[in-house]
Coordinates of C-alpha atoms in Angstrom, one line a residue:
X1 CA 24.4 -7.8 62.9
X2 CA 24.2 -11.2 61.6
X3 CA 27.5 -13.1 61.4
X4 CA 28.3 -12.0 57.9
X5 CA 27.7 -8.6 59.0
X6 CA 25.5 -8.1 56.0
X7 CA 21.8 -7.2 57.6
X8 CA 20.8 -6.7 61.2
X9 CA 18.8 -9.8 63.0
X10 CA 15.9 -8.9 65.1
X11 CA 14.5 -11.2 67.6
X12 CA 10.8 -10.4 66.7
X13 CA 11.3 -11.0 62.9
X14 CA 8.3 -13.2 61.5
X15 CA 9.6 -16.3 59.8
X16 CA 8.3 -17.8 56.6
X17 CA 6.1 -20.6 58.3
X18 CA 4.5 -17.8 60.5
X19 CA 3.4 -15.8 57.5
X20 CA 2.1 -19.0 55.9
X21 CA -0.6 -19.1 58.5
X22 CA -1.7 -15.8 58.2
X23 CA -5.2 -15.2 56.3
X24 CA -3.6 -13.3 53.2
X25 CA -1.7 -16.6 52.6
X26 CA -4.7 -18.7 52.2
X27 CA -6.4 -16.4 49.8
X28 CA -7.4 -18.2 46.3
X29 CA -5.4 -17.3 43.4
X30 CA -8.6 -15.7 42.0
X31 CA -8.7 -13.5 45.0
X32 CA -5.2 -12.4 45.4
X33 CA -5.4 -11.5 41.5
X34 CA -7.9 -9.2 42.1
X35 CA -5.8 -7.2 45.0
X36 CA -2.3 -7.6 43.4
X37 CA -0.8 -4.5 42.2
X38 CA -0.1 -4.4 38.2
X39 CA -3.1 -6.6 37.6
X40 CA -6.7 -5.1 36.5
X41 CA -8.3 -4.1 39.7
X42 CA -8.2 -0.5 38.2
X43 CA -10.3 -1.8 35.6
X44 CA -7.9 -1.9 32.9
X45 CA -6.9 -5.1 31.0
X46 CA -3.9 -7.2 32.3
X47 CA -0.3 -7.6 30.2
X48 CA -1.1 -9.4 27.5
X49 CA 0.1 -12.9 27.5
X50 CA 2.4 -14.3 25.0
X51 CA 0.2 -16.3 22.3
X52 CA 0.8 -20.1 22.7
X53 CA -0.3 -22.8 20.4
X54 CA -1.3 -26.4 21.4
X55 CA 1.2 -29.0 21.9
X56 CA -1.5 -31.8 21.3
X57 CA -2.4 -32.2 18.0
X58 CA -6.1 -31.8 16.7
X59 CA -7.9 -34.2 14.4
X60 CA -11.0 -33.1 12.6
X61 CA -14.0 -35.4 12.2
X62 CA -12.5 -37.5 9.6
X63 CA -8.8 -38.2 11.8
X64 CA -7.0 -35.9 9.7
X65 CA -4.8 -33.1 11.4
X66 CA -6.1 -29.8 11.5
X67 CA -4.1 -26.4 11.9
X68 CA -3.2 -25.9 15.6
X69 CA -5.4 -23.0 16.9
X70 CA -3.8 -19.7 18.2
X71 CA -4.8 -19.6 22.2
X72 CA -6.2 -16.0 22.9
X73 CA -6.4 -14.3 26.5
X74 CA -9.7 -15.1 28.2
X75 CA -11.5 -12.9 30.5
X76 CA -14.0 -13.3 33.4
X77 CA -17.3 -12.0 32.1
X78 CA -20.7 -11.8 33.6
X79 CA -23.3 -12.2 30.5
X80 CA -26.7 -11.0 31.0
X81 CA -29.1 -13.0 28.7
X82 CA -33.0 -13.4 28.5
X83 CA -34.9 -16.5 26.9
X84 CA -38.0 -18.2 26.4
X85 CA -37.9 -21.6 27.9
X86 CA -40.7 -23.4 25.9
X87 CA -39.1 -26.5 23.8
X88 CA -36.2 -26.6 26.2
X89 CA -35.2 -29.1 29.2
X90 CA -34.5 -26.1 31.5
X91 CA -31.4 -24.0 32.0
X92 CA -28.5 -26.0 33.0
X93 CA -26.6 -28.1 30.5
X94 CA -28.0 -31.6 30.4
X95 CA -27.0 -34.0 27.4
X96 CA -28.6 -35.3 25.6
X97 CA -31.7 -32.8 26.4
X98 CA -31.6 -29.6 24.6
X99 CA -31.2 -26.7 27.4
X100 CA -30.6 -22.7 27.2
X101 CA -26.8 -23.5 28.0
X102 CA -26.0 -25.6 25.3
X103 CA -27.3 -23.2 22.6
X104 CA -25.3 -20.7 24.4
X105 CA -22.1 -22.5 24.5
X106 CA -22.6 -23.6 21.3
X107 CA -23.2 -20.0 20.2
X108 CA -19.7 -18.6 22.1
X109 CA -17.7 -21.0 20.4
X110 CA -19.6 -20.5 17.1
X111 CA -19.0 -16.6 17.4
X112 CA -15.0 -17.3 18.6
X113 CA -15.9 -16.4 22.1
X114 CA -14.8 -19.9 23.4
X115 CA -11.7 -21.5 21.4
X116 CA -12.1 -25.2 19.9
X117 CA -9.8 -26.6 22.2
X118 CA -12.1 -25.6 25.2
X119 CA -15.6 -26.4 23.2
X120 CA -16.3 -29.9 24.5
X121 CA -16.4 -29.0 28.5
X122 CA -17.8 -25.9 30.0
X123 CA -15.8 -26.3 33.1
X124 CA -13.3 -25.7 31.2
X125 CA -14.5 -21.9 31.0
X126 CA -15.8 -21.7 34.7
X127 CA -19.4 -21.9 33.4
X128 CA -21.9 -21.1 36.1
X129 CA -25.5 -19.6 36.2
X130 CA -27.2 -17.1 38.8
X131 CA -30.5 -19.0 38.3
X132 CA -31.2 -22.6 37.3
X133 CA -34.6 -21.9 35.8
X134 CA -36.4 -25.1 35.0
X135 CA -38.3 -27.0 32.2
X136 CA -40.5 -24.5 30.4
X137 CA -39.8 -21.6 32.6
X138 CA -38.6 -18.5 31.3
X139 CA -36.4 -15.5 31.9
X140 CA -36.6 -11.7 30.9
X141 CA -33.0 -11.5 32.7
X142 CA -30.6 -14.2 33.6
X143 CA -26.8 -13.9 34.3
X144 CA -24.0 -16.5 33.5
X145 CA -20.8 -16.3 34.5
X146 CA -17.6 -17.7 32.6
X147 CA -14.1 -17.1 31.0
X148 CA -14.5 -15.6 27.6
X149 CA -12.2 -14.5 24.7
X150 CA -13.9 -10.6 24.1
X151 CA -11.4 -8.8 22.1
X152 CA -13.6 -8.6 19.1
X153 CA -15.6 -5.4 20.0
X154 CA -18.6 -7.0 17.8
X155 CA -18.5 -10.0 19.7
X156 CA -22.1 -9.4 21.5
X157 CA -23.6 -9.2 18.0
X158 CA -21.7 -11.9 16.4
X159 CA -22.9 -14.4 19.6
X160 CA -26.9 -13.2 19.1
X161 CA -26.6 -13.9 15.3
X162 CA -25.6 -17.9 16.2
X163 CA -28.5 -17.6 18.8
X164 CA -32.3 -18.6 18.2
X165 CA -34.7 -15.8 18.1
X166 CA -35.8 -17.0 21.8
X167 CA -32.3 -16.4 23.2
X168 CA -30.9 -12.9 23.6
X169 CA -27.8 -11.6 25.1
X170 CA -28.1 -8.0 26.8
X171 CA -24.7 -7.8 27.4
X172 CA -21.3 -8.9 28.3
X173 CA -19.6 -6.9 31.5
X174 CA -16.0 -7.6 32.8
X175 CA -15.9 -8.8 36.4
X176 CA -13.2 -9.8 39.0
X177 CA -11.7 -13.2 38.5
X178 CA -13.5 -14.3 41.9
X179 CA -17.1 -13.6 40.5
X180 CA -19.5 -16.2 40.8
X181 CA -22.7 -15.2 40.1
X182 CA -24.4 -18.2 41.7
X183 CA -23.0 -17.1 45.2
X184 CA -23.1 -13.4 45.0
X185 CA -26.4 -13.3 43.6
X186 CA -28.2 -11.7 46.9
X187 CA -31.8 -11.8 45.8
X188 CA -34.3 -12.4 42.5
X189 CA -37.4 -11.1 41.2
X190 CA -40.0 -13.8 39.7
X191 CA -42.9 -12.7 37.4
X192 CA -46.0 -14.8 37.6
X193 CA -49.2 -14.4 35.0
X194 CA -52.5 -15.4 36.1
X195 CA -56.0 -15.2 34.4
X196 CA -58.3 -13.3 36.5
X197 CA -60.8 -16.2 36.2
X198 CA -58.8 -18.2 38.1
X199 CA -60.1 -16.3 41.0
X200 CA -63.7 -17.2 40.5
X201 CA -65.1 -19.6 43.3
X202 CA -65.4 -23.2 42.5
X203 CA -68.1 -24.8 40.3
X204 CA -71.2 -25.6 42.1
X205 CA -71.6 -29.2 42.6
X206 CA -68.1 -29.7 42.7
X207 CA -66.2 -31.2 45.6
X208 CA -64.7 -28.2 46.7
X209 CA -67.8 -26.2 46.4
X210 CA -69.6 -28.5 48.5
X211 CA -66.8 -28.3 51.3
X212 CA -66.9 -24.7 51.4
X213 CA -70.6 -24.7 51.5
X214 CA -70.9 -27.1 54.5
X215 CA -68.3 -25.4 56.2
X216 CA -70.5 -22.1 56.1
X217 CA -73.4 -23.7 57.8
X218 CA -71.6 -25.3 60.5
X219 CA -69.5 -22.0 60.9
X220 CA -71.1 -19.0 59.7
X221 CA -69.7 -16.0 59.2
X222 CA -65.8 -17.4 58.8
X223 CA -65.6 -17.5 55.2
X224 CA -66.6 -14.6 52.8
X225 CA -69.8 -14.8 50.8
X226 CA -68.8 -14.3 47.2
X227 CA -71.6 -12.8 45.3
X228 CA -69.4 -12.3 42.4
X229 CA -68.5 -15.7 42.1
X230 CA -72.4 -16.6 42.5
X231 CA -73.5 -14.2 39.7
X232 CA -70.8 -15.7 37.4
X233 CA -72.3 -19.1 37.7
X234 CA -75.6 -17.8 37.4
X235 CA -74.9 -16.8 34.2
X236 CA -73.4 -19.6 33.2
X237 CA -76.3 -21.9 34.1
X238 CA -78.8 -19.3 32.4
X239 CA -77.0 -19.8 29.2
X240 CA -76.4 -23.5 29.1
X241 CA -80.5 -24.2 29.7
X242 CA -81.2 -21.8 26.9
X243 CA -78.6 -24.1 24.6
X244 CA -79.3 -27.4 26.1
X245 CA -82.3 -29.1 27.3
X246 CA -82.5 -30.9 31.0
X247 CA -81.7 -34.3 29.9
X248 CA -78.7 -33.0 27.5
X249 CA -77.4 -31.1 30.7
X250 CA -77.8 -34.4 32.9
X251 CA -75.8 -36.5 29.8
X252 CA -73.0 -33.7 29.9
X253 CA -72.7 -33.8 33.6
X254 CA -72.4 -37.5 33.6
X255 CA -70.1 -38.0 31.0
X256 CA -67.0 -40.1 31.3
X257 CA -63.9 -39.9 28.5
X258 CA -63.5 -43.2 27.2
X259 CA -60.0 -44.6 26.8
X260 CA -57.6 -43.2 24.0
X261 CA -57.9 -46.2 22.0
X262 CA -61.7 -46.4 22.3
X263 CA -62.6 -42.7 21.7
X264 CA -64.8 -42.1 18.9
X265 CA -64.7 -38.6 17.4
X266 CA -68.3 -38.7 16.1
X267 CA -70.0 -39.7 19.4
X268 CA -72.8 -37.3 19.7
X269 CA -72.6 -36.9 23.8
X270 CA -68.9 -35.8 23.3
X271 CA -69.8 -32.9 20.8
X272 CA -72.2 -31.8 23.2
X273 CA -69.6 -32.1 26.2
X274 CA -67.5 -30.0 23.9
X275 CA -69.9 -27.2 22.8
X276 CA -70.8 -27.0 26.5
X277 CA -67.1 -26.6 27.8
X278 CA -66.7 -24.2 24.9
X279 CA -69.5 -21.9 26.1
X280 CA -67.8 -22.2 30.0
X281 CA -64.7 -20.8 28.4
X282 CA -66.6 -18.0 27.0
X283 CA -67.9 -16.9 29.9
X284 CA -64.5 -17.3 31.7
X285 CA -62.7 -15.2 29.2
X286 CA -65.4 -12.3 29.4
X287 CA -65.2 -12.2 32.6
X288 CA -63.8 -9.1 34.6
X289 CA -62.6 -9.0 38.1
X290 CA -63.9 -6.3 40.9
X291 CA -61.8 -4.2 42.7
X292 CA -63.0 -6.0 46.0
X293 CA -61.9 -9.3 44.7
X294 CA -58.6 -8.0 43.6
X295 CA -58.0 -6.0 46.8
X296 CA -58.7 -9.2 48.6
X297 CA -56.0 -11.4 46.5
X298 CA -53.4 -8.3 46.8
X299 CA -54.0 -8.9 50.8
X300 CA -53.2 -12.3 50.6
X301 CA -50.5 -12.3 48.6
X302 CA -48.9 -9.6 51.2
X303 CA -48.9 -12.4 54.0
X304 CA -45.9 -13.7 52.4
X305 CA -43.8 -11.0 52.9
X306 CA -41.2 -11.3 55.8
X307 CA -39.5 -14.3 57.0
X308 CA -41.5 -17.6 57.2
X309 CA -41.1 -21.2 57.4
X310 CA -42.1 -22.5 53.8
X311 CA -41.7 -26.1 54.5
X312 CA -45.2 -26.7 53.3
X313 CA -44.5 -24.9 49.7
X314 CA -41.9 -27.5 48.6
X315 CA -41.3 -30.8 48.5
X316 CA -38.8 -32.6 51.1
X317 CA -38.5 -30.1 53.7
X318 CA -39.3 -30.8 57.5
X319 CA -40.8 -28.1 59.3
X320 CA -37.6 -28.4 62.0
X321 CA -35.3 -27.9 58.8
X322 CA -33.7 -24.0 59.1
X323 CA -33.2 -24.2 55.5
X324 CA -37.2 -24.0 55.2
X325 CA -37.3 -20.3 56.1
X326 CA -37.1 -18.0 53.2
X327 CA -37.4 -14.2 53.4
X328 CA -39.6 -12.5 50.7
X329 CA -38.8 -8.6 50.1
X330 CA -41.5 -7.2 48.2
X331 CA -44.8 -8.3 46.3
X332 CA -46.6 -6.4 43.7
X333 CA -49.7 -7.4 42.2
X334 CA -50.6 -5.3 38.8
X335 CA -54.1 -3.9 37.8
X336 CA -55.8 -6.1 35.2
X337 CA -55.1 -5.9 31.6
X338 CA -57.0 -7.6 28.3
X339 CA -54.5 -9.1 25.8
X340 CA -54.8 -11.7 22.8
X341 CA -57.1 -12.1 20.6
X342 CA -59.5 -14.0 22.7
X343 CA -59.6 -10.9 25.2
X344 CA -59.0 -12.9 28.4
X345 CA -58.1 -10.7 31.4
X346 CA -54.9 -11.2 33.5
X347 CA -53.0 -9.5 36.1
X348 CA -48.7 -9.9 36.7
X349 CA -47.5 -10.7 40.0
X350 CA -44.1 -9.9 40.9
X351 CA -42.2 -11.4 43.9
X352 CA -38.9 -10.5 45.1
X353 CA -37.2 -12.7 47.5
X354 CA -34.0 -13.6 48.9
X355 CA -34.2 -17.0 48.0
X356 CA -36.3 -19.9 46.5
X357 CA -36.9 -23.8 47.0
X358 CA -38.1 -26.5 44.6
X359 CA -41.9 -25.3 43.5
X360 CA -42.3 -22.4 46.4
X361 CA -43.4 -19.5 44.1
X362 CA -46.2 -22.0 42.3
X363 CA -47.5 -23.5 45.4
X364 CA -47.3 -19.7 46.8
X365 CA -49.4 -18.7 43.9
X366 CA -51.9 -21.8 44.2
X367 CA -52.3 -20.9 47.9
X368 CA -53.4 -17.4 47.6
X369 CA -55.4 -18.1 44.5
X370 CA -57.4 -20.9 46.4
X371 CA -58.2 -18.9 49.5
X372 CA -59.5 -16.0 47.3
X373 CA -61.6 -18.5 45.6
X374 CA -63.1 -19.8 48.9
X375 CA -63.1 -16.2 50.5
X376 CA -60.8 -17.5 53.4
X377 CA -59.4 -14.9 56.2
X378 CA -56.1 -13.4 54.7
X379 CA -54.2 -14.1 57.8
X380 CA -55.3 -17.8 57.5
X381 CA -52.0 -18.3 55.4
X382 CA -50.0 -18.4 58.7
X383 CA -51.3 -21.7 59.8
X384 CA -49.4 -22.9 56.6
X385 CA -46.1 -21.8 58.3
X386 CA -46.8 -24.3 61.2
X387 CA -45.7 -27.6 61.8
X388 CA -48.9 -29.5 60.4
X389 CA -47.9 -31.3 57.1
X390 CA -50.4 -29.8 54.2
X391 CA -50.5 -30.9 50.5
X392 CA -50.9 -27.7 48.8
X393 CA -51.0 -28.2 44.7
X394 CA -48.5 -26.2 42.3
X395 CA -50.2 -23.9 40.0
X396 CA -48.9 -24.5 36.1
X397 CA -45.8 -23.5 35.3
X398 CA -46.6 -21.8 32.3
X399 CA -47.4 -18.7 33.7
X400 CA -43.8 -18.4 35.4
X401 CA -40.8 -16.2 34.4
X402 CA -37.6 -15.2 36.2
X403 CA -37.9 -11.3 35.7
X404 CA -34.1 -11.2 36.9
X405 CA -30.9 -11.7 39.6
X406 CA -30.0 -8.9 41.9
X407 CA -26.6 -8.3 42.4
X408 CA -26.7 -5.1 44.9
X409 CA -24.8 -6.5 47.6
X410 CA -21.7 -7.3 45.4
X411 CA -22.1 -4.4 42.8
X412 CA -19.7 -2.4 45.7
X413 CA -17.1 -4.8 45.6
X414 CA -17.2 -4.6 41.5
X415 CA -17.0 -1.0 41.4
X416 CA -14.1 -0.9 44.1
X417 CA -12.3 -3.7 41.7
X418 CA -12.9 -0.5 38.7
X419 CA -15.6 -2.9 37.2
X420 CA -19.4 -1.7 36.0
X421 CA -22.2 -2.6 38.3
X422 CA -24.5 -5.5 37.3
X423 CA -28.2 -3.8 36.9
X424 CA -30.7 -5.3 34.4
X425 CA -32.9 -2.2 34.9
X426 CA -30.3 -0.7 31.9
X427 CA -31.7 -3.0 29.7
X428 CA -35.5 -2.9 30.6
X429 CA -36.9 -1.5 27.2
X430 CA -35.2 -4.5 25.2
X431 CA -35.8 -6.9 28.2
X432 CA -39.8 -6.0 27.7
X433 CA -40.0 -6.2 24.2
X434 CA -38.4 -9.3 23.9
X435 CA -40.7 -10.4 26.7
X436 CA -44.0 -9.4 25.2
X437 CA -42.8 -11.1 21.6
X438 CA -41.0 -14.3 22.9
X439 CA -42.7 -14.9 26.2
X440 CA -46.1 -13.2 27.0
X441 CA -47.3 -14.0 23.6
X442 CA -46.6 -17.5 23.6
X443 CA -48.1 -18.0 27.2
X444 CA -51.3 -15.9 26.2
X445 CA -51.5 -18.3 23.4
X446 CA -50.8 -21.6 25.1
X447 CA -53.1 -20.8 27.3
X448 CA -56.4 -20.2 24.9
X449 CA -55.3 -23.2 22.8
X450 CA -54.9 -25.6 25.8
X451 CA -56.8 -23.9 28.6
X452 CA -54.2 -24.4 31.1
X453 CA -55.9 -22.9 33.9
X454 CA -59.5 -23.7 33.6
X455 CA -57.9 -27.4 33.6
X456 CA -55.9 -26.8 36.5
X457 CA -58.6 -25.6 38.6
X458 CA -61.2 -28.0 37.6
X459 CA -59.0 -30.6 38.5
X460 CA -58.4 -28.8 42.2
X461 CA -62.0 -28.3 42.6
X462 CA -62.4 -32.1 42.6
X463 CA -58.8 -32.9 44.5
X464 CA -59.8 -35.1 47.5
X465 CA -61.4 -37.5 45.0
X466 CA -57.5 -38.4 43.7
X467 CA -55.3 -40.6 45.4
X468 CA -52.8 -38.9 47.6
X469 CA -54.7 -36.0 48.4
X470 CA -54.2 -36.5 52.4
X471 CA -52.1 -38.8 54.2
X472 CA -53.0 -41.6 56.6
X473 CA -51.0 -42.2 59.7
X474 CA -48.7 -45.0 59.9
X475 CA -46.1 -46.0 62.3
X476 CA -43.6 -43.7 61.4
X477 CA -46.0 -40.9 61.0
X478 CA -48.5 -39.5 63.5
X479 CA -49.8 -36.3 64.3
X480 CA -48.3 -33.0 62.4
X481 CA -46.2 -35.1 60.4
X482 CA -49.1 -36.9 58.7
X483 CA -50.3 -34.4 55.5
X484 CA -53.5 -32.7 55.6
X485 CA -55.9 -32.1 52.5
X486 CA -55.9 -28.7 51.0
X487 CA -59.6 -28.8 51.5
X488 CA -59.4 -29.4 55.4
X489 CA -57.5 -25.5 55.1
X490 CA -60.0 -24.1 53.1
X491 CA -62.8 -24.7 54.8
X492 CA -64.5 -22.7 57.7
X493 CA -62.8 -25.0 60.3
X494 CA -59.2 -24.4 58.8
X495 CA -56.5 -26.3 60.7
X496 CA -56.7 -25.0 64.0
X497 CA -53.5 -27.3 65.5
X498 CA -51.3 -25.4 63.1
X499 CA -52.2 -22.0 64.4
X500 CA -51.8 -23.1 68.0
X501 CA -48.3 -24.6 67.6
X502 CA -46.8 -22.1 65.0
X503 CA -43.4 -21.1 65.9
X504 CA -42.1 -20.0 62.9
X505 CA -40.7 -16.3 62.8
X506 CA -44.1 -15.0 61.1
X507 CA -44.8 -13.8 64.8
X508 CA -41.6 -11.9 64.6
X509 CA -40.9 -8.2 63.5
X510 CA -39.6 -9.0 59.4
X511 CA -39.0 -5.5 58.8
X512 CA -35.3 -6.8 57.9
X513 CA -34.3 -10.3 56.8
X514 CA -32.8 -12.0 59.9
X515 CA -29.1 -12.8 59.8
X516 CA -29.6 -16.8 60.1
X517 CA -31.8 -17.2 56.8
X518 CA -30.0 -19.0 54.2
X519 CA -28.6 -17.4 50.9
X520 CA -30.0 -19.4 47.8
X521 CA -27.3 -22.1 46.6
X522 CA -28.4 -22.5 43.3
X523 CA -30.8 -19.2 42.5
X524 CA -34.0 -20.5 40.6
X525 CA -37.5 -20.9 41.6
X526 CA -37.6 -24.1 42.8
X527 CA -34.2 -24.3 43.8
X528 CA -32.8 -25.8 46.9
X529 CA -30.7 -28.9 46.1
X530 CA -32.5 -30.2 43.0
X531 CA -31.6 -31.9 39.9
X532 CA -32.6 -30.2 36.5
X533 CA -34.7 -33.1 35.7
X534 CA -36.9 -32.7 39.1
X535 CA -37.7 -28.9 39.1
X536 CA -40.7 -27.6 37.4
X537 CA -42.1 -31.1 36.3

């Protein structure tokens, strides 16, 4: 017994300082609240706090005092959203530019989900996004986590009323206080829409076409013979000769657009060039891909499955950096479908990956498309995972959209705390209707109006003429660190040094994601440590 005789004293009793060194003492306040008895860990709301009023007086825009706002309790929530990225400078708040988050934040304030006292700073509400999509990139499903006032049962409807038609809230779900949608997101689905005419072989007479044909003569049997593309260009040539004389075709071929300040819209040569391009575009939109070519494209895309070193599919990554290794879980290429007034044929490519880097998906699509166009062996993609630096152009941002983030790993913990799972599949019908009206139709229309993909591949077919297509050896850069042209990769020779020294994980069993693969830190296609201004530009 102790000296006062009130309670026994034990030699092995743990003192307070020893307790403080234990793991539970180091828990954050948010994590403690998830396990604390009497809190909302069973899914029920915690006891209401007393209503407080701001001590600091508020003034309106004219400097006159306004009535103090009643402070209502805020709840940690996950807001499931979809949006069309056209006209926005990306997802992330980036004043003074118009962004998706700025529109959402304004709607939350106007709907009463965020108090006026907290309406000047996103950080006051713990604002975080699961995927930071960038300029012009759309999302059928994305998710943000923050603290909102959600006592009003009609709060979702009121928020949607304040939002433009191109941004929708699918649902608002309660989550535990420690929930961080960026860190808890286990993987992401992205979709890319590609017109099938993008898979037609290079135009005869272009630099890439000549490179491919020369390679076939030097090393016959390495590249596929693309009779389908030959037939397409033969029909274009036949149609052109019926509409234009030989002299006119030579004039059209040698035409160089003048500077903008010297452009003459009445120039007869310009109008002939315009008619010729319209004729070519009509043939492209009438093109229908064969099952054989579609199978080749699918097989090429499947080469990305598993864990690989994608240092060549982004910017600023070295072969030796562990963060360049990314894991692709699923890839699906749809059957072709014809849509729009122009009757263009498209395919949808869906990619499910653990995480992505800056421009990664756009470069993956570009590489697979170029390999199909040039008839390269499908397994040649493994050469791009090697140490040789390779210049891979990025496909247009127009066709890219975020399908949805996935929270399979963390959903188990949410259910343990008494909350509902986060699953975008529950809103698939709403998302599909929204995408068709606000995303797909805009993509199809812009492609027809601007000929985005035709312009891209016409540029690529003469890419080696452009400064910067390939690097030069310097004192600091030699060997594999010197960037090779994509044309060298696509030729019959390929880049054998890459295959010979390839030491990435593509040679290993990739049936499961290796533990050392880094989980995404920002959650966007084009996502590793990049600013909103950098990505997707």
